[in-house]
Coordinates of C-alpha atoms in Angstrom, one line a residue:
Chain A
M224 CA 0.6 17.9 15.5
D225 CA 3.9 16.0 15.3
Y226 CA 5.7 18.1 17.9
F227 CA 6.2 17.7 21.6
L228 CA 7.1 20.1 24.4
L229 CA 10.1 18.6 26.1
K230 CA 10.3 19.0 29.9
Q231 CA 12.0 17.3 32.8
I232 CA 9.7 15.3 35.2
G233 CA 12.4 13.8 37.5
T234 CA 16.0 12.6 37.4
I235 CA 16.8 11.6 33.9
S236 CA 18.1 8.1 33.7
I237 CA 20.0 6.9 30.6
P238 CA 20.0 3.2 29.7
K239 CA 23.4 1.7 30.3
E240 CA 25.5 1.1 27.2
K241 CA 26.8 -2.4 26.7
E242 CA 29.9 -2.7 28.8
H243 CA 32.8 -3.2 26.4
N244 CA 35.7 -5.1 27.7
Q245 CA 38.6 -2.8 28.2
E246 CA 41.2 -4.8 26.3
E247 CA 44.9 -4.3 27.2
P248 CA 46.5 -2.1 24.6
S249 CA 49.4 -3.3 22.6
V250 CA 52.1 -0.7 22.8
R251 CA 54.7 -0.1 20.1
I252 CA 57.7 2.3 20.4
M253 CA 58.6 4.0 17.1
E254 CA 60.4 7.0 15.6
N255 CA 58.7 9.6 13.4
I256 CA 55.2 8.9 14.6
S257 CA 53.9 11.7 12.4
S258 CA 54.4 9.4 9.4
L259 CA 51.3 7.4 10.7
E260 CA 49.1 10.4 9.9
K261 CA 49.0 9.3 6.3
F262 CA 47.5 5.9 7.1
D263 CA 44.1 4.7 8.0
Y264 CA 44.8 1.0 7.6
L265 CA 47.9 -0.9 8.5
A266 CA 47.4 -4.0 6.5
E267 CA 50.1 -6.1 8.2
E268 CA 48.1 -6.5 11.4
A269 CA 44.7 -5.3 10.2
L270 CA 44.9 -2.1 12.3
F271 CA 42.5 0.8 11.7
S272 CA 42.9 4.4 12.5
D273 CA 40.4 6.2 14.9
R274 CA 38.4 7.7 12.0
V275 CA 38.0 4.3 10.3
K276 CA 37.1 2.7 13.6
L277 CA 34.4 5.3 14.1
L278 CA 33.0 4.3 10.7
L279 CA 33.2 0.6 11.2
E280 CA 31.7 0.8 14.6
Q281 CA 28.5 1.8 13.0
Y282 CA 28.3 -1.7 11.6
L283 CA 30.1 -3.6 14.4
I284 CA 28.1 -2.3 17.4
E285 CA 28.6 -5.2 19.7
E286 CA 32.3 -5.9 19.2
D287 CA 35.1 -5.0 21.5
W288 CA 38.0 -3.2 19.9
R289 CA 41.6 -3.7 21.2
P290 CA 43.8 -0.6 21.0
C291 CA 47.3 -0.6 19.6
T292 CA 49.2 2.5 20.7
F293 CA 52.2 3.8 18.9
I294 CA 54.5 5.9 21.1
E295 CA 57.4 8.2 20.2
P296 CA 59.1 8.8 23.6
K297 CA 61.4 11.5 22.5
K298 CA 58.5 13.8 21.4
Q299 CA 56.1 12.4 24.0
E300 CA 53.6 11.8 21.3
Q301 CA 51.3 8.8 20.8
K302 CA 48.8 7.6 18.2
T303 CA 46.2 4.9 18.6
F304 CA 45.2 2.4 16.0
W305 CA 42.7 -0.5 16.6
F306 CA 42.7 -4.2 15.9
L307 CA 39.7 -5.3 13.9
P308 CA 37.7 -7.4 16.4
P309 CA 37.3 -11.1 15.9
L310 CA 34.3 -11.6 13.6
A311 CA 31.9 -14.6 13.6
C312 CA 31.3 -15.5 10.0
T313 CA 33.5 -18.1 8.4
P314 CA 33.0 -18.8 4.7
D315 CA 32.4 -22.4 3.7
N316 CA 35.0 -22.1 1.0
V317 CA 37.4 -19.5 -0.4
V318 CA 39.1 -19.6 -3.8
F319 CA 42.4 -17.7 -4.1
A320 CA 43.7 -16.4 -7.4
S321 CA 47.2 -17.1 -8.6
N322 CA 48.4 -13.9 -6.9
G323 CA 47.2 -15.2 -3.6
I324 CA 44.2 -12.8 -3.3
P325 CA 40.8 -14.2 -2.7
C326 CA 38.6 -14.2 -5.9
S327 CA 35.6 -16.1 -4.7
V328 CA 33.8 -17.0 -1.5
T329 CA 31.1 -19.5 -0.7
I330 CA 28.8 -18.4 2.1
N331 CA 25.7 -19.9 3.6
E332 CA 23.6 -16.9 2.9
E333 CA 20.9 -17.9 5.4
A334 CA 23.3 -18.2 8.3
F335 CA 25.1 -15.0 7.1
A336 CA 21.8 -13.0 7.1
R337 CA 21.0 -14.2 10.6
K338 CA 24.4 -14.1 12.3
S339 CA 26.9 -11.9 10.6
S340 CA 27.4 -8.2 10.9
G341 CA 28.5 -8.1 7.3
I342 CA 32.3 -7.9 7.9
F343 CA 34.6 -10.8 8.3
Y344 CA 38.1 -12.0 7.8
I345 CA 39.7 -14.5 5.6
P346 CA 42.9 -15.8 7.1
N347 CA 45.9 -15.3 4.8
P348 CA 48.5 -18.1 4.9
K349 CA 51.1 -15.5 4.1
G350 CA 50.3 -13.2 7.0
T351 CA 47.9 -10.2 6.6
P352 CA 44.3 -11.4 6.8
F353 CA 41.9 -10.2 4.1
V354 CA 38.9 -8.1 5.3
I355 CA 35.7 -8.9 3.5
V356 CA 32.6 -6.7 3.7
H357 CA 29.1 -7.3 2.5
M358 CA 27.7 -5.2 -0.3
S359 CA 25.4 -3.4 2.1
I360 CA 28.4 -2.1 4.0
A361 CA 30.5 -1.2 1.0
E362 CA 27.5 0.7 -0.5
S363 CA 26.8 2.4 2.9
I364 CA 30.4 3.6 3.2
L365 CA 30.6 4.9 -0.3
R366 CA 27.3 6.8 -0.4
R367 CA 28.4 8.6 2.8
G368 CA 31.3 10.1 0.9
F369 CA 34.1 8.1 2.5
C370 CA 36.9 7.8 -0.1
G371 CA 40.2 6.1 -0.2
L372 CA 38.8 2.6 0.3
G373 CA 38.9 0.2 -2.5
F374 CA 36.3 -2.6 -3.0
N375 CA 37.1 -5.5 -5.3
R376 CA 34.0 -7.5 -6.0
L377 CA 34.3 -11.3 -5.3
S378 CA 32.3 -13.8 -7.0
T379 CA 30.0 -15.8 -4.7
D380 CA 28.7 -19.3 -4.8
T381 CA 25.9 -20.0 -2.5
Chain B
M249 CA 38.6 21.4 0.3
N250 CA 39.3 25.1 -0.4
K251 CA 36.2 27.2 0.3
I252 CA 36.3 28.9 -3.1
F253 CA 36.6 25.6 -4.8
E254 CA 33.8 24.1 -2.7
E255 CA 31.5 27.0 -3.6
Y256 CA 32.3 26.6 -7.3
A257 CA 31.7 22.8 -7.1
I258 CA 28.2 23.4 -5.5
Q259 CA 27.3 26.0 -8.1
L260 CA 28.5 23.8 -11.0
K261 CA 26.5 20.8 -9.6
N262 CA 23.4 23.0 -9.5
Q263 CA 24.0 24.2 -13.1
K264 CA 24.5 20.6 -14.4
L265 CA 21.4 19.4 -12.6
F266 CA 19.3 22.2 -14.3
E267 CA 20.9 21.3 -17.6
M268 CA 19.8 17.7 -17.0
E269 CA 16.4 19.0 -16.1
D270 CA 16.2 20.6 -19.6
I271 CA 17.2 17.4 -21.2
Y272 CA 14.6 15.5 -19.2
Q273 CA 11.8 17.9 -20.1
K274 CA 12.7 18.2 -23.8
H275 CA 13.7 14.6 -24.6
F276 CA 11.6 12.6 -22.2
P277 CA 9.6 10.8 -24.9
E278 CA 12.8 9.6 -26.5
F279 CA 14.0 8.0 -23.2
V280 CA 10.8 6.0 -22.6
P281 CA 11.4 3.2 -25.2
F282 CA 14.9 2.7 -23.9
F283 CA 13.6 2.0 -20.5
Q284 CA 10.7 0.0 -21.6
K285 CA 12.8 -2.3 -23.8
H286 CA 15.1 -3.0 -20.9
F287 CA 12.2 -3.8 -18.6
Q288 CA 10.7 -6.2 -21.1
E289 CA 14.1 -7.9 -21.4
T290 CA 14.3 -8.2 -17.6
C291 CA 10.8 -9.7 -17.4
E292 CA 11.8 -12.2 -20.1
N293 CA 14.8 -13.3 -18.0
I294 CA 12.7 -13.7 -14.9
T295 CA 10.0 -15.8 -16.7
K296 CA 12.7 -18.0 -18.2
M297 CA 14.2 -18.6 -14.8
Q298 CA 10.8 -19.3 -13.3
K299 CA 9.9 -21.7 -16.0
A300 CA 13.2 -23.5 -15.5
G301 CA 12.4 -23.9 -11.8
R302 CA 15.4 -21.7 -10.8
L303 CA 13.2 -19.1 -9.3
G304 CA 10.0 -19.0 -7.3
E305 CA 7.4 -16.2 -6.8
I306 CA 9.0 -12.8 -6.5
S307 CA 8.0 -9.9 -4.2
Y308 CA 10.4 -7.2 -5.1
L309 CA 12.1 -6.2 -8.3
E310 CA 14.7 -3.5 -7.9
Y311 CA 16.9 -1.5 -10.2
T312 CA 19.8 -0.9 -7.8
L313 CA 22.4 1.8 -8.3
L314 CA 25.7 0.6 -6.9
Y315 CA 28.3 3.0 -5.7
T316 CA 30.8 0.1 -5.8
N317 CA 30.2 0.0 -9.6
M318 CA 30.6 3.7 -9.8
L319 CA 33.9 3.4 -8.0
Q320 CA 35.0 1.2 -10.9
K321 CA 33.7 3.7 -13.4
K322 CA 30.9 1.3 -14.3
E323 CA 27.6 3.1 -14.6
T324 CA 25.3 0.1 -14.4
A325 CA 22.5 -0.7 -12.1
E326 CA 21.9 -4.2 -11.1
V327 CA 18.4 -5.6 -11.5
R328 CA 17.8 -7.7 -8.4
I329 CA 14.9 -9.8 -7.3
Y330 CA 13.8 -10.8 -3.9
D331 CA 11.2 -13.0 -2.2
N332 CA 9.0 -11.6 0.6
N333 CA 11.9 -11.5 3.0
W334 CA 13.4 -8.7 0.8
Y335 CA 17.0 -7.8 1.9
F336 CA 16.8 -10.3 4.8
G337 CA 16.2 -13.3 2.7
D338 CA 18.7 -15.6 1.1
K339 CA 17.0 -15.8 -2.3
Q340 CA 18.3 -12.5 -3.8
Q341 CA 19.3 -12.9 -7.4
I342 CA 20.6 -10.6 -10.1
V343 CA 18.5 -11.0 -13.3
N344 CA 19.9 -8.2 -15.5
E345 CA 22.1 -5.1 -15.7
F346 CA 21.0 -1.7 -16.7
D347 CA 23.6 0.6 -18.3
F348 CA 22.6 4.2 -17.6
S349 CA 25.8 5.9 -18.7
A350 CA 24.0 7.6 -21.7
L351 CA 21.8 9.4 -19.1
F352 CA 24.8 10.5 -17.0
T353 CA 26.4 12.8 -19.5
K354 CA 25.9 15.9 -17.2
Y355 CA 27.4 14.0 -14.3
H356 CA 30.4 13.2 -16.6
E357 CA 30.7 16.9 -17.5
L358 CA 30.6 17.8 -13.8
S359 CA 33.3 15.4 -13.0
S360 CA 35.6 16.5 -15.8
E361 CA 35.1 20.2 -15.3
L362 CA 35.8 19.9 -11.5
M363 CA 39.0 17.9 -12.2
A364 CA 40.1 20.6 -14.7
Y365 CA 39.3 23.4 -12.3
R366 CA 41.2 21.7 -9.5
K367 CA 44.5 22.4 -11.3
R368 CA 44.1 26.1 -10.5
F369 CA 44.2 25.4 -6.8
A370 CA 47.6 23.7 -6.7
G371 CA 46.8 20.8 -4.4
E372 CA 44.2 22.5 -2.1
A373 CA 41.5 20.2 -3.4
S374 CA 42.6 16.6 -3.5
S375 CA 41.3 14.2 -6.1
Q376 CA 39.8 12.2 -3.2
E377 CA 37.9 15.2 -1.9
I378 CA 36.5 15.7 -5.4
Q379 CA 35.6 12.0 -5.7
S380 CA 33.8 12.3 -2.4
F381 CA 31.9 15.4 -3.6
L382 CA 31.1 13.7 -6.9
F383 CA 29.7 10.6 -5.0
S384 CA 27.4 13.0 -3.1
C385 CA 26.1 14.2 -6.4
I386 CA 25.2 10.7 -7.8
R387 CA 21.8 10.5 -6.1
P388 CA 20.2 13.7 -7.6
F389 CA 21.4 12.7 -11.1
Y390 CA 20.0 9.2 -10.5
C391 CA 16.7 10.7 -9.5
Y392 CA 16.1 11.4 -13.3
I393 CA 16.5 7.8 -14.0
I394 CA 13.9 7.0 -11.3
S395 CA 11.5 9.6 -12.8
I396 CA 11.9 8.3 -16.3
F397 CA 11.3 4.8 -15.2
R398 CA 8.2 5.9 -13.2
Y399 CA 6.6 7.2 -16.4
S400 CA 7.7 4.4 -18.6
I401 CA 6.5 1.5 -16.5
L402 CA 2.7 1.7 -16.9
P403 CA 2.4 0.4 -20.4
C404 CA 4.7 -2.5 -19.6
I405 CA 2.8 -3.9 -16.6
S406 CA -0.4 -4.4 -18.5
K407 CA 1.1 -6.8 -21.0
E408 CA 3.5 -9.8 -21.5
P409 CA 6.0 -10.8 -20.5
F410 CA 5.4 -9.0 -17.2
L411 CA 1.9 -10.6 -16.8
S412 CA 3.5 -14.1 -16.9
I413 CA 5.9 -13.4 -14.0
Q414 CA 4.9 -15.4 -10.9
R415 CA 4.4 -12.7 -8.2
T416 CA 3.3 -12.8 -4.6
D417 CA 0.1 -11.0 -3.6
K418 CA 2.1 -8.0 -2.7
F419 CA 4.7 -7.0 -5.2
E420 CA 6.9 -3.9 -5.8
I421 CA 9.2 -2.4 -8.3
N422 CA 11.7 -0.1 -6.7
I423 CA 14.6 2.0 -8.0
G424 CA 17.3 3.3 -5.9
E425 CA 20.3 2.3 -3.8
Y426 CA 21.1 -1.0 -2.1
M427 CA 19.6 -1.0 1.4
G428 CA 19.4 2.7 1.1
Y429 CA 17.3 5.4 -0.6
T430 CA 14.8 3.8 -2.9
E431 CA 11.6 4.9 -4.5
A432 CA 8.7 2.6 -5.4
I433 CA 7.6 3.1 -8.9
Y434 CA 4.9 0.4 -9.0
K435 CA 3.1 -1.6 -6.3
E436 CA 0.6 -4.4 -6.5
N437 CA -1.7 -5.5 -3.7
K438 CA -4.1 -8.2 -4.8
K439 CA -5.8 -8.5 -1.4
R440 CA -6.7 -4.9 -0.8
T441 CA -10.5 -4.1 -0.7
S442 CA -12.4 -0.8 -1.1
E443 CA -13.6 -1.1 2.5
D444 CA -10.0 -1.6 3.9
S445 CA -8.8 1.3 1.8
L446 CA -11.5 3.7 2.9
A447 CA -10.8 2.9 6.6
W448 CA -7.1 3.6 5.9
F449 CA -7.9 6.8 4.0
S450 CA -9.9 8.0 7.0
L451 CA -6.6 8.3 8.9
R452 CA -5.4 10.8 6.4
R453 CA -1.8 9.7 6.5
E454 CA 0.8 11.8 4.8
F455 CA 2.6 10.2 1.8
E456 CA 1.8 6.6 3.1
Y457 CA -0.6 6.0 0.2
A458 CA 2.2 6.8 -2.4
F459 CA 2.4 4.2 -5.1
E460 CA 0.0 2.0 -3.2
D461 CA -2.3 0.0 -5.3
F462 CA -6.0 1.0 -5.2
S463 CA -6.6 0.2 -8.9
G464 CA -10.0 -1.0 -9.8
L465 CA -11.5 -0.3 -6.3
D466 CA -14.8 1.5 -5.7
F467 CA -14.7 4.8 -3.9
T468 CA -18.0 6.1 -5.5
G469 CA -19.2 9.2 -3.6
A470 CA -16.5 8.9 -0.9
D471 CA -15.1 11.8 1.0
L472 CA -11.5 11.9 0.0
S473 CA -11.0 15.6 0.6
E474 CA -7.8 17.0 2.0
I475 CA -6.0 13.7 1.5
D476 CA -2.5 13.1 0.4
L477 CA -2.7 10.6 -2.6
R478 CA 0.5 11.6 -4.3
Y479 CA 1.6 9.0 -6.7
S480 CA -1.1 6.5 -5.7
D481 CA -2.4 4.1 -8.2
L482 CA -6.1 4.7 -8.8
R483 CA -6.2 3.3 -12.4
N484 CA -9.7 1.9 -13.4
A485 CA -11.1 3.0 -10.0
K486 CA -14.7 3.9 -9.6
L487 CA -14.6 7.5 -8.5
T488 CA -18.0 8.9 -9.5
S489 CA -18.9 12.0 -7.5
T490 CA -15.9 11.3 -5.3
D491 CA -14.9 14.4 -3.3
F492 CA -11.1 15.1 -3.7
Q493 CA -11.4 18.8 -2.7
D494 CA -8.1 20.3 -1.5
S495 CA -6.2 17.1 -2.0
M496 CA -2.6 16.5 -3.0
L497 CA -2.7 14.5 -6.2
F498 CA 0.8 14.9 -7.6
G499 CA 1.5 12.1 -10.0
T500 CA -1.6 10.2 -9.0
R501 CA -2.5 7.6 -11.6
F502 CA -6.1 7.9 -12.6
C503 CA -5.8 6.2 -16.0
N504 CA -9.2 4.9 -17.3
A505 CA -10.9 5.7 -13.9
N506 CA -14.5 6.5 -13.8
M507 CA -14.5 10.1 -12.4
K508 CA -17.9 11.4 -13.5
E509 CA -18.8 14.5 -11.5
A510 CA -15.7 14.1 -9.3
D511 CA -14.9 17.2 -7.3
L512 CA -11.2 18.2 -7.8
R513 CA -11.5 21.8 -6.7
Y514 CA -8.4 23.3 -5.1
C515 CA -6.4 20.1 -5.8
L516 CA -2.7 20.1 -6.6
I517 CA -2.5 17.8 -9.7
H518 CA 1.1 18.3 -11.0
E519 CA 2.0 15.4 -13.3
A520 CA -1.2 13.5 -12.4
D521 CA -2.2 11.0 -15.1
F522 CA -5.8 11.2 -16.2
T523 CA -5.2 9.3 -19.4
G524 CA -8.4 7.7 -20.7
A525 CA -10.4 8.7 -17.6
D526 CA -14.1 9.7 -17.7
L527 CA -14.1 13.1 -16.1
S528 CA -17.5 14.3 -17.5
G529 CA -18.9 17.0 -15.3
A530 CA -15.8 17.0 -13.0
K531 CA -14.9 20.2 -11.3
F532 CA -11.3 21.5 -11.5
T533 CA -12.0 25.0 -10.2
A534 CA -8.8 26.5 -8.6
A535 CA -6.9 23.2 -9.2
E536 CA -3.2 23.8 -9.8
A537 CA -0.6 22.1 -12.1
H538 CA 2.5 22.9 -13.9
A539 CA 5.4 21.2 -15.6
G540 CA 9.1 21.6 -14.8
V541 CA 10.6 23.1 -11.7
P542 CA 9.1 26.1 -9.8
N543 CA 12.3 28.1 -9.8
H544 CA 15.9 27.8 -11.1
N545 CA 17.8 29.1 -8.1
K546 CA 18.6 25.9 -6.4
W547 CA 17.9 22.4 -7.7
I548 CA 15.8 20.4 -5.2
I549 CA 13.9 17.7 -7.1
T550 CA 13.3 16.5 -10.6
G551 CA 10.8 18.7 -12.4
Y552 CA 7.2 17.7 -12.9
Q553 CA 6.0 16.2 -16.1
R554 CA 2.9 17.6 -17.8
V555 CA -0.5 16.7 -16.3
S556 CA -2.1 14.3 -18.8
F557 CA -5.7 14.4 -20.0
R558 CA -4.8 12.3 -23.1
N559 CA -7.9 10.6 -24.5
A560 CA -9.9 11.6 -21.4
C561 CA -13.6 12.5 -21.5
L562 CA -13.9 16.0 -20.2
K563 CA -17.5 16.7 -21.3
E564 CA -18.8 19.6 -19.3
A565 CA -15.8 19.6 -17.0
D566 CA -15.3 22.9 -15.2
F567 CA -11.9 24.5 -15.7
Q568 CA -12.8 28.0 -14.5
R569 CA -10.2 29.7 -12.3
T570 CA -7.7 26.9 -12.6
Y571 CA -4.0 27.4 -12.5
I572 CA -3.3 24.4 -14.8
Q573 CA -0.4 25.0 -17.2
D574 CA 1.4 22.8 -19.8
A575 CA -1.4 20.1 -19.6
D576 CA -1.6 17.5 -22.4
F577 CA -5.2 17.4 -23.8
T578 CA -4.3 15.3 -26.9
G579 CA -7.4 13.3 -28.0
A580 CA -9.5 14.5 -25.1
V581 CA -13.3 14.9 -25.7
M582 CA -14.1 18.3 -24.5
D583 CA -17.7 19.0 -25.5
G584 CA -19.2 21.7 -23.2
A585 CA -16.1 21.9 -21.0
L586 CA -16.0 25.3 -19.3
F587 CA -13.1 27.7 -19.6
Q588 CA -12.5 31.4 -19.0
Q589 CA -11.4 33.5 -21.9
S590 CA -8.4 34.8 -19.9
Q591 CA -7.1 31.3 -19.2
L592 CA -7.0 30.0 -22.8
T593 CA -3.4 31.0 -23.4
H594 CA -2.3 28.4 -20.8
F595 CA -4.0 25.5 -22.7
E596 CA -2.9 23.9 -25.9
L597 CA -6.2 22.9 -27.3
S598 CA -6.7 21.7 -30.8
P599 CA -8.9 23.7 -33.2
E600 CA -11.6 20.9 -32.9
Q601 CA -11.5 21.2 -29.1
M602 CA -11.7 25.0 -29.3
K603 CA -14.9 24.7 -31.3
V604 CA -16.7 22.6 -28.7
I605 CA -15.7 24.1 -25.4
N606 CA -17.7 26.8 -23.6
I607 CA -15.9 30.0 -23.1
V608 CA -17.0 32.4 -20.4
S609 CA -15.6 35.9 -19.9

């Protein structure tokens, strides 16, 4: 039989979760906080909403997330977004198209397979960093029915 | 999503899947060459790359459905190859693309009908919610592509250019998603022996033997009763007097196996393939098989193909009290095979076969 009768035989101890560093939140005062409801990603600073964080945490288990809290003092309301944590992988080379968007990355696949969680940044000289995800993560997100995210395939040179 | 709309969407998905099931059952032979041609082309690409030194031995060949392609309205699977590190290796390469849009017509209909129906709900079902629902429907439609491939592959693996591909001792062909749900449709294990296999069989694992390679091995007289050998590969195996009583043999590949006097009583043999097997004196009493789906209320899996006895030798085989329907007996030698009068309506036997079988009341 593949079934077990569950019973208690002492005090139940639960393994400690990894202690995440409680990062200081960045606080922003704003008006009309409800306008943020429409957004899951604020590209300017790579900020993610709670629900997208919940999704990305599945792939970034070890990373610490720093909160960014938006406050509307008049209404006494607040909404938290999250900065994408610093991520280890750095591509060997990135080619940008004429519109400034990355079109190709060169990655040491062996190092990537061993070290990376499958998500990394490419710094953007003009400001907003570009978030790159491995195909395994893009596929995983889409087959779970998450919509509203776009994925443009980059060419790779290994 | 509005509840009424959601119920409608689920019901429409069910309907379109059953329509796909009808197409699959009626037009299956027409799809086979389409898949086989593509597989041959893929094998040619691989052998060229290996000859040019751009590729070593391969362990996995996968037809990978990509949701990222579907997002771009591109209904193509990538054919990817891997070494023995599989997804964790750095030697993954794309060797071909497979356009399956022609087999996704029912999915297209589902998509367009849902988008049209949405207009009645004045914004209560957003296009993103429908997209999300449609993405959840891709896998069951893709299951038909898996099934067609599964039945198309066997003739291709016994001839060139597949035979020239440099493969590791363990090799698999899989179809499915990238690092997600995949089904093996063919496996090779050149190192497996009859003794190892019998020791493994003695554990009577559930579904673990599926698509495993036991081809050409010798299980003469072995007790393989009450075993789960669904979709296992027993082609050319020696199975004389082997006891399979009460076993699950869905889709098991017995092509050209020697199964004289094999005991298949009470077995479930839906879509099993006995093509060319020697089943003289085999016992099928109370064995069960049918094609299609058991009911049309809710779509669960792709329907079964017909159990095949094509060109098999069924001399003096015992089919009394079987529940076998839709079986393909084309070219089978049936001298002295035993049938009950009441069953004959279930079997499509040729006039020549009818003359030589033994009918009991």
